[in-house]
Amino acid sequence: NFDMSKVADSGYMFAASGVKEVYLPVSLKKDSTLFVMTTVEKVSAPIYGSETIAGYYSEYVKEFIGISGSYISENFAYEITSLKEITFPQTLISIGKYAFKGTSLEEVYIPKSVMGIDVGAFAFCNLLRKIDVDPLNEYYESQTNCIYKKGEYNLIQGCNYSIIPASIKVIGAYAFYGFNKLQNVTIPEGVTRISIRAFKDCSSLSCVYFPTT
């Protein structure tokens, strides 16, 4: 384990070969400083809006625990295939486009603080089997492994194990983008629109059932 709290203001670049786990305190001022550790597998750290996991830590990170921060940037963990676990801070407000595209996440839990989830945030996460939203979230709900906007019933994120809820009215853009184990989909009767690329690159999708009315 490597605790950087003692070097928080040093401004050095670390290339810490052999380090497996890193804790970076909230007090750490990274700015343009890079912490490149090619062997690190677990990171507990603040989330800074412009960072990416590969740029600051390692492309081999398996678990990331966000201890503070409001914004997850576009491409934050883009195609970090080793990443299996993510813990979002309770201060998180938004998740950027393609933030976790192509990772190996197995579960996602969206905290109550989140107000925005951009398109394709979890695209190509083909090991994702569980998606949940904190019941106290004012903007999003989850049901049967789908995330949708409250009041609008706009499904913004599904996965290979989703069942589209009967209350859904819109299937959003890129909602199932890249889920190549998805084999069949039943479109509920209340759906009035299927948005652009909602099922793009769902290579195993062979049956789509539409309502009869």
Coordinates of C-alpha atoms in Angstrom, one line a residue:
N1 CA 0.0 0.0 0.0
F2 CA 1.1 3.5 -0.7
D3 CA -0.3 6.5 1.2
M4 CA 0.5 9.8 -0.5
S5 CA -0.8 12.1 2.2
K6 CA 2.7 12.8 3.3
V7 CA 3.7 14.1 -0.1
A8 CA 0.5 15.8 -1.0
D9 CA 2.2 19.1 -1.9
S10 CA 5.5 17.8 -3.2
G11 CA 4.6 18.2 -6.9
Y12 CA 6.7 15.2 -7.9
M13 CA 5.9 12.6 -10.5
F14 CA 5.7 9.1 -9.1
A15 CA 6.6 6.0 -11.1
A16 CA 6.1 3.5 -8.3
S17 CA 6.9 0.1 -9.7
G18 CA 5.4 -2.8 -7.6
V19 CA 2.8 -0.7 -5.8
K20 CA -0.6 -2.5 -5.8
E21 CA -2.8 -0.2 -3.8
V22 CA -2.8 3.6 -3.5
Y23 CA -4.7 6.0 -1.3
L24 CA -4.7 9.7 -2.3
P25 CA -6.2 12.1 0.3
V26 CA -8.7 14.8 -0.4
S27 CA -6.0 17.4 0.5
L28 CA -3.8 16.3 -2.4
K29 CA -3.4 19.0 -5.1
K30 CA -2.6 17.1 -8.3
D31 CA -3.1 19.9 -10.9
S32 CA -0.8 18.8 -13.7
T33 CA 1.1 16.3 -11.6
L34 CA 0.9 12.7 -12.8
F35 CA 1.0 9.6 -10.6
V36 CA 1.9 6.9 -13.1
M37 CA 2.0 3.5 -11.4
T38 CA 2.0 0.7 -13.9
T39 CA 1.3 -2.1 -11.3
V40 CA -1.4 -0.4 -9.2
E41 CA -4.7 -2.4 -9.0
K42 CA -6.7 -0.5 -6.4
V43 CA -7.0 3.3 -6.1
S44 CA -8.9 5.3 -3.4
A45 CA -8.8 9.0 -4.5
P46 CA -10.7 12.2 -5.1
I47 CA -12.1 12.5 -8.6
Y48 CA -10.9 15.5 -10.5
G49 CA -13.0 16.6 -13.5
S50 CA -10.4 16.4 -16.2
E51 CA -8.6 13.2 -15.2
T52 CA -8.6 9.7 -16.7
I53 CA -7.6 6.6 -14.9
A54 CA -5.0 5.6 -17.4
G55 CA -3.5 9.1 -17.4
Y56 CA -3.1 9.5 -13.7
Y57 CA -2.8 6.0 -12.3
S58 CA -2.6 2.8 -14.4
E59 CA -4.4 1.1 -17.3
Y60 CA -4.5 -2.0 -15.0
V61 CA -6.6 -0.7 -12.2
K62 CA -9.2 -3.2 -11.0
E63 CA -11.0 -1.2 -8.4
F64 CA -11.5 2.6 -8.1
I65 CA -13.0 4.2 -5.0
G66 CA -13.9 7.8 -5.4
I67 CA -13.7 9.6 -2.0
S68 CA -14.8 13.0 -3.2
G69 CA -15.5 14.9 -6.4
S70 CA -18.4 16.2 -8.5
Y71 CA -17.7 15.3 -12.1
I72 CA -16.5 12.2 -13.9
S73 CA -14.9 13.3 -17.2
E74 CA -15.6 11.9 -20.7
N75 CA -13.5 8.8 -21.3
F76 CA -12.6 8.6 -17.5
A77 CA -12.0 4.8 -17.7
Y78 CA -12.3 4.3 -21.4
E79 CA -11.5 0.7 -22.3
I80 CA -9.8 0.0 -19.0
T81 CA -10.7 -3.7 -19.4
S82 CA -9.2 -4.6 -16.0
L83 CA -11.7 -2.3 -14.1
K84 CA -14.3 -4.4 -12.3
E85 CA -15.4 -2.3 -9.4
I86 CA -16.3 1.4 -9.1
T87 CA -17.5 3.2 -6.0
F88 CA -18.9 6.7 -6.7
P89 CA -18.5 9.4 -4.1
Q90 CA -21.8 10.7 -2.5
T91 CA -20.9 14.1 -3.9
L92 CA -21.0 13.0 -7.5
I93 CA -23.1 15.2 -9.8
S94 CA -22.5 13.9 -13.4
I95 CA -20.9 11.1 -15.3
G96 CA -19.4 11.9 -18.7
K97 CA -19.8 10.4 -22.2
Y98 CA -18.2 7.0 -22.6
A99 CA -16.8 7.3 -19.1
F100 CA -16.7 3.6 -18.5
K101 CA -17.0 2.3 -22.1
G102 CA -15.5 -1.1 -22.5
T103 CA -14.6 -1.7 -18.9
S104 CA -15.3 -5.0 -17.0
L105 CA -17.7 -3.5 -14.4
E106 CA -20.0 -6.0 -12.9
E107 CA -22.2 -3.7 -10.8
V108 CA -23.1 0.0 -10.9
Y109 CA -24.8 1.9 -8.1
I110 CA -25.7 5.5 -8.8
P111 CA -25.7 7.7 -5.7
K112 CA -28.6 10.1 -4.8
S113 CA -26.5 13.2 -5.7
V114 CA -26.2 12.4 -9.5
M115 CA -28.1 14.8 -11.7
G116 CA -26.6 13.8 -15.1
I117 CA -25.5 10.7 -17.0
D118 CA -24.2 11.2 -20.5
V119 CA -24.8 8.9 -23.4
G120 CA -22.8 5.7 -23.7
A121 CA -21.4 6.1 -20.1
F122 CA -21.4 2.3 -19.7
A123 CA -21.4 1.2 -23.3
F124 CA -19.7 -2.2 -24.1
C125 CA -19.7 -3.1 -20.4
N126 CA -20.6 -6.7 -21.2
L127 CA -19.9 -8.1 -17.8
L128 CA -22.4 -5.6 -16.2
R129 CA -25.1 -7.6 -14.6
K130 CA -26.6 -5.2 -12.0
I131 CA -27.6 -1.5 -12.3
D132 CA -29.2 0.3 -9.4
V133 CA -29.9 3.9 -8.5
D134 CA -30.3 5.2 -4.9
P135 CA -34.0 5.5 -4.2
L136 CA -33.5 9.0 -2.9
N137 CA -32.1 10.3 -6.2
E138 CA -34.4 13.1 -7.5
Y139 CA -33.5 12.7 -11.2
Y140 CA -33.1 9.0 -12.0
E141 CA -34.7 5.6 -11.1
S142 CA -33.8 2.1 -11.7
Q143 CA -35.8 -1.0 -12.4
T144 CA -35.0 -4.4 -13.8
N145 CA -31.4 -3.3 -14.6
C146 CA -32.5 -0.2 -16.4
I147 CA -31.8 3.5 -15.5
Y148 CA -34.4 6.0 -16.6
K149 CA -35.3 9.6 -16.0
K150 CA -37.9 10.3 -13.4
G151 CA -41.1 11.7 -14.8
E152 CA -40.0 11.4 -18.4
Y153 CA -39.7 7.6 -18.4
N154 CA -36.8 7.9 -20.8
L155 CA -34.5 4.8 -20.5
I156 CA -31.0 6.1 -20.7
Q157 CA -29.0 3.0 -19.7
G158 CA -29.5 -0.8 -19.9
C159 CA -27.3 -3.9 -20.1
N160 CA -27.3 -7.5 -21.2
Y161 CA -29.6 -8.4 -18.3
S162 CA -32.2 -5.6 -18.7
I163 CA -35.9 -6.0 -19.0
I164 CA -37.5 -2.8 -20.2
P165 CA -40.1 -1.7 -17.7
A166 CA -43.7 -1.3 -18.8
S167 CA -43.7 2.3 -17.8
I168 CA -40.9 3.3 -20.3
K169 CA -42.0 5.8 -23.0
V170 CA -38.6 6.5 -24.7
I171 CA -35.6 4.3 -25.3
G172 CA -32.8 6.8 -25.2
A173 CA -29.8 7.2 -27.6
Y174 CA -27.1 4.6 -27.0
A175 CA -29.1 3.0 -24.2
F176 CA -27.9 -0.5 -25.1
Y177 CA -24.8 0.4 -27.1
G178 CA -22.4 -2.4 -27.4
F179 CA -24.1 -5.0 -25.2
N180 CA -23.2 -7.9 -27.4
K181 CA -24.7 -10.6 -25.2
L182 CA -28.2 -9.1 -25.4
Q183 CA -30.2 -11.7 -27.4
N184 CA -33.8 -10.5 -27.3
V185 CA -35.8 -7.4 -26.3
T186 CA -39.4 -6.8 -25.6
I187 CA -40.6 -3.3 -26.4
P188 CA -43.4 -2.3 -24.0
E189 CA -46.7 -1.0 -25.4
G190 CA -46.2 2.5 -24.0
V191 CA -42.9 3.2 -26.0
T192 CA -43.4 6.0 -28.4
R193 CA -39.8 6.5 -29.6
I194 CA -36.6 4.5 -30.0
S195 CA -33.7 7.0 -30.2
I196 CA -30.7 7.0 -32.4
R197 CA -28.3 4.0 -32.0
A198 CA -30.2 2.7 -29.0
F199 CA -29.2 -0.9 -29.9
K200 CA -26.0 -0.1 -31.9
D201 CA -23.5 -3.0 -32.0
C202 CA -25.7 -5.4 -30.1
S203 CA -24.3 -8.2 -32.3
S204 CA -26.2 -11.1 -30.6
L205 CA -29.6 -9.4 -30.8
S206 CA -31.8 -11.7 -32.8
C207 CA -35.3 -11.0 -31.7
V208 CA -37.2 -7.8 -31.0
Y209 CA -40.8 -8.1 -29.8
F210 CA -43.0 -5.1 -30.5
P211 CA -46.5 -4.6 -29.1
T212 CA -49.4 -5.7 -31.2
T213 CA -51.2 -2.3 -30.8

